[in-house]
Amino acid sequence: MIRRFRRCGHAPGALTPEDQAAVDQFRAMLTAVRNAQPWRPGHGQDVAVRVGPFVERAHTRPGDDHGTETIAVALVHPDTGHAAGYLHGRQLGYTDRGWLRCETTAILGAWQPAYAMLTHAAAGLPLPEDVGMPPAHYAVDVEAREPDGSGFTFLRLGPYTQTWLASRDADRLNTELEGQAATVVPGFVVTAKCGPFDFGDRENYSDPYRTDVATLLAAAIAGVNE
């Protein structure tokens, strides 16, 4: 993944301009790694994230980059911003992955151009199918629980693309349930909680953007108590 150059052992004189550029690029990369610029949550910075032994550039999702443990990112070609970067990004699998859930422990720091030589793109390699980050979509589950923790989920909402939207609807549903959560389903305490969206169970989710969530809750409660 690091560009290498050779010179004959007996070659006299200074480095060629091409070799000197490679040396300068390598030194800049080492400096960037050793002196990573801190990433600041909520500032919309591109970040450098570890993907296996490589380092990749990632856009952070506005409104979903405040988490201390997990944020949403989209992996992009290191030359994004230039036409060639978009073309190569498509060829190497950087596009069409959508937003991904990235653990903040995988963030090296704010993106610096010197990291480009550590990417899959610099090595001429496509991104692997599994980059170690699941899709960043969220859900709200309305659960009925007994005191011992057993119970069931009777309403699932999603997918949400931002955590704050899911949190907003969960808060609204808990407000709707306030004062009656213990009697909505006799013997159970009902609460709305945020969580990851399960694509494998997508048919059991209700779309929160098509119907008011309070209406969906009322219908779900009526169905449980029939």
Short mmCIF file of C-alpha atoms in Angstrom, two decimals, residues 35-172:
data_model
loop_
_atom_site.label_atom_id
_atom_site.label_comp_id
_atom_site.label_asym_id
_atom_site.label_seq_id
_atom_site.Cartn_x
_atom_site.Cartn_y
_atom_site.Cartn_z
CA ASN A 35 0.75 13.84 14.81
CA ALA A 36 -2.87 13.02 14.07
CA GLN A 37 -5.15 16.05 14.12
CA PRO A 38 -7.85 15.48 16.74
CA TRP A 39 -11.33 14.78 15.44
CA ARG A 40 -13.99 17.01 17.00
CA PRO A 41 -17.52 15.55 17.16
CA GLY A 42 -20.20 17.74 15.62
CA HIS A 43 -17.88 19.83 13.43
CA GLY A 44 -18.57 18.14 10.10
CA GLN A 45 -14.95 17.12 9.54
CA ASP A 46 -13.88 14.29 7.25
CA VAL A 47 -12.17 11.64 9.35
CA ALA A 48 -9.49 9.03 8.81
CA VAL A 49 -10.81 5.60 9.79
CA ARG A 50 -9.10 2.23 10.01
CA VAL A 51 -10.38 -0.44 7.63
CA GLY A 52 -8.28 -3.52 8.32
CA PRO A 53 -4.61 -2.57 7.85
CA PHE A 54 -5.58 0.44 5.69
CA VAL A 55 -6.72 3.98 6.49
CA GLU A 56 -9.68 5.45 4.59
CA ARG A 57 -11.26 8.87 4.21
CA ALA A 58 -14.84 9.16 5.47
CA HIS A 59 -17.50 11.88 5.39
CA THR A 60 -19.41 12.28 8.65
CA ARG A 61 -23.20 12.57 8.47
CA PRO A 62 -24.49 15.98 9.61
CA GLY A 63 -26.57 15.61 12.74
CA ASP A 64 -25.22 12.12 13.36
CA ASP A 65 -21.60 12.86 14.21
CA HIS A 66 -21.97 13.73 17.88
CA GLY A 67 -21.73 10.23 19.36
CA THR A 68 -18.96 9.40 21.78
CA GLU A 69 -19.02 5.70 20.85
CA THR A 70 -20.57 5.48 17.38
CA ILE A 71 -21.16 7.93 14.51
CA ALA A 72 -22.41 7.59 10.92
CA VAL A 73 -19.90 7.88 8.08
CA ALA A 74 -19.64 7.27 4.33
CA LEU A 75 -16.35 5.97 2.95
CA VAL A 76 -15.08 8.05 0.03
CA HIS A 77 -12.15 7.91 -2.36
CA PRO A 78 -9.21 9.95 -1.00
CA ASP A 79 -9.39 12.25 -4.05
CA THR A 80 -13.10 12.96 -3.64
CA GLY A 81 -13.74 16.50 -4.80
CA HIS A 82 -12.11 15.83 -8.15
CA ALA A 83 -13.78 14.15 -11.12
CA ALA A 84 -11.15 11.40 -11.24
CA GLY A 85 -11.75 10.67 -7.57
CA TYR A 86 -15.44 9.98 -8.17
CA LEU A 87 -14.65 7.76 -11.16
CA HIS A 88 -12.01 5.75 -9.34
CA GLY A 89 -14.23 5.59 -6.26
CA ARG A 90 -16.95 3.91 -8.29
CA GLN A 91 -14.47 1.44 -9.78
CA LEU A 92 -12.99 0.51 -6.41
CA GLY A 93 -16.25 0.10 -4.50
CA TYR A 94 -16.32 3.34 -2.52
CA THR A 95 -19.73 4.40 -3.76
CA ASP A 96 -23.18 2.88 -3.19
CA ARG A 97 -22.32 1.67 0.32
CA GLY A 98 -24.41 4.34 1.94
CA TRP A 99 -24.01 5.46 5.53
CA LEU A 100 -22.21 3.12 7.89
CA ARG A 101 -22.03 2.87 11.67
CA CYS A 102 -18.45 3.65 12.70
CA GLU A 103 -17.07 3.11 16.19
CA THR A 104 -15.15 6.17 17.31
CA THR A 105 -12.27 3.93 18.41
CA ALA A 106 -11.64 3.25 14.69
CA ILE A 107 -11.10 6.97 13.99
CA LEU A 108 -7.43 7.90 13.68
CA GLY A 109 -8.20 11.62 13.59
CA ALA A 110 -9.28 14.32 11.18
CA TRP A 111 -8.52 13.44 7.55
CA GLN A 112 -5.25 14.75 6.15
CA PRO A 113 -4.22 14.39 2.47
CA ALA A 114 -1.00 12.69 3.59
CA TYR A 115 -3.07 9.65 4.63
CA ALA A 116 -4.02 9.04 0.98
CA MET A 117 -1.09 6.71 0.38
CA LEU A 118 -2.41 4.37 3.11
CA THR A 119 -5.76 3.77 1.38
CA HIS A 120 -6.98 0.84 -0.69
CA ALA A 121 -7.14 3.24 -3.63
CA ALA A 122 -3.43 4.02 -3.40
CA ALA A 123 -2.69 0.29 -3.45
CA GLY A 124 -4.98 -0.18 -6.45
CA LEU A 125 -7.23 -2.45 -4.41
CA PRO A 126 -11.04 -2.40 -4.15
CA LEU A 127 -12.60 -2.00 -0.73
CA PRO A 128 -13.43 -5.39 0.82
CA GLU A 129 -17.04 -6.50 0.93
CA ASP A 130 -16.92 -6.38 4.73
CA VAL A 131 -15.38 -3.13 5.92
CA GLY A 132 -16.27 -3.88 9.52
CA MET A 133 -19.07 -1.31 9.70
CA PRO A 134 -22.79 -2.17 9.54
CA PRO A 135 -25.35 0.10 7.83
CA ALA A 136 -26.15 3.18 9.88
CA HIS A 137 -29.91 2.95 10.10
CA TYR A 138 -31.89 3.12 13.31
CA ALA A 139 -35.19 1.98 14.71
CA VAL A 140 -37.64 2.53 17.56
CA ASP A 141 -39.02 -0.55 19.30
CA VAL A 142 -42.07 -0.33 21.55
CA GLU A 143 -41.64 -3.11 24.08
CA ALA A 144 -43.87 -4.65 26.72
CA ARG A 145 -41.80 -6.07 29.59
CA GLU A 146 -42.57 -7.94 32.80
CA PRO A 147 -40.59 -7.24 35.99
CA ASP A 148 -38.24 -10.17 35.23
CA GLY A 149 -37.35 -8.66 31.86
CA SER A 150 -39.32 -11.10 29.72
CA GLY A 151 -41.82 -9.77 27.22
CA PHE A 152 -42.24 -8.86 23.58
CA THR A 153 -42.02 -6.05 21.02
CA PHE A 154 -45.34 -5.07 19.49
CA LEU A 155 -44.37 -2.07 17.35
CA ARG A 156 -41.21 -1.51 15.33
CA LEU A 157 -40.54 1.75 13.50
CA GLY A 158 -37.85 2.40 10.92
CA PRO A 159 -35.53 2.75 9.26
CA TYR A 160 -34.34 6.15 10.46
CA THR A 161 -31.20 7.63 8.92
CA GLN A 162 -30.31 9.78 11.92
CA THR A 163 -30.26 8.95 15.60
CA TRP A 164 -31.87 12.24 16.60
CA LEU A 165 -34.95 11.44 14.52
CA ALA A 166 -35.30 8.05 16.18
CA SER A 167 -34.77 9.61 19.62
CA ARG A 168 -37.35 12.29 18.89
CA ASP A 169 -40.02 9.70 18.00
CA ALA A 170 -39.10 7.49 20.96
CA ASP A 171 -39.51 10.49 23.29
CA ARG A 172 -42.83 11.35 21.70
#
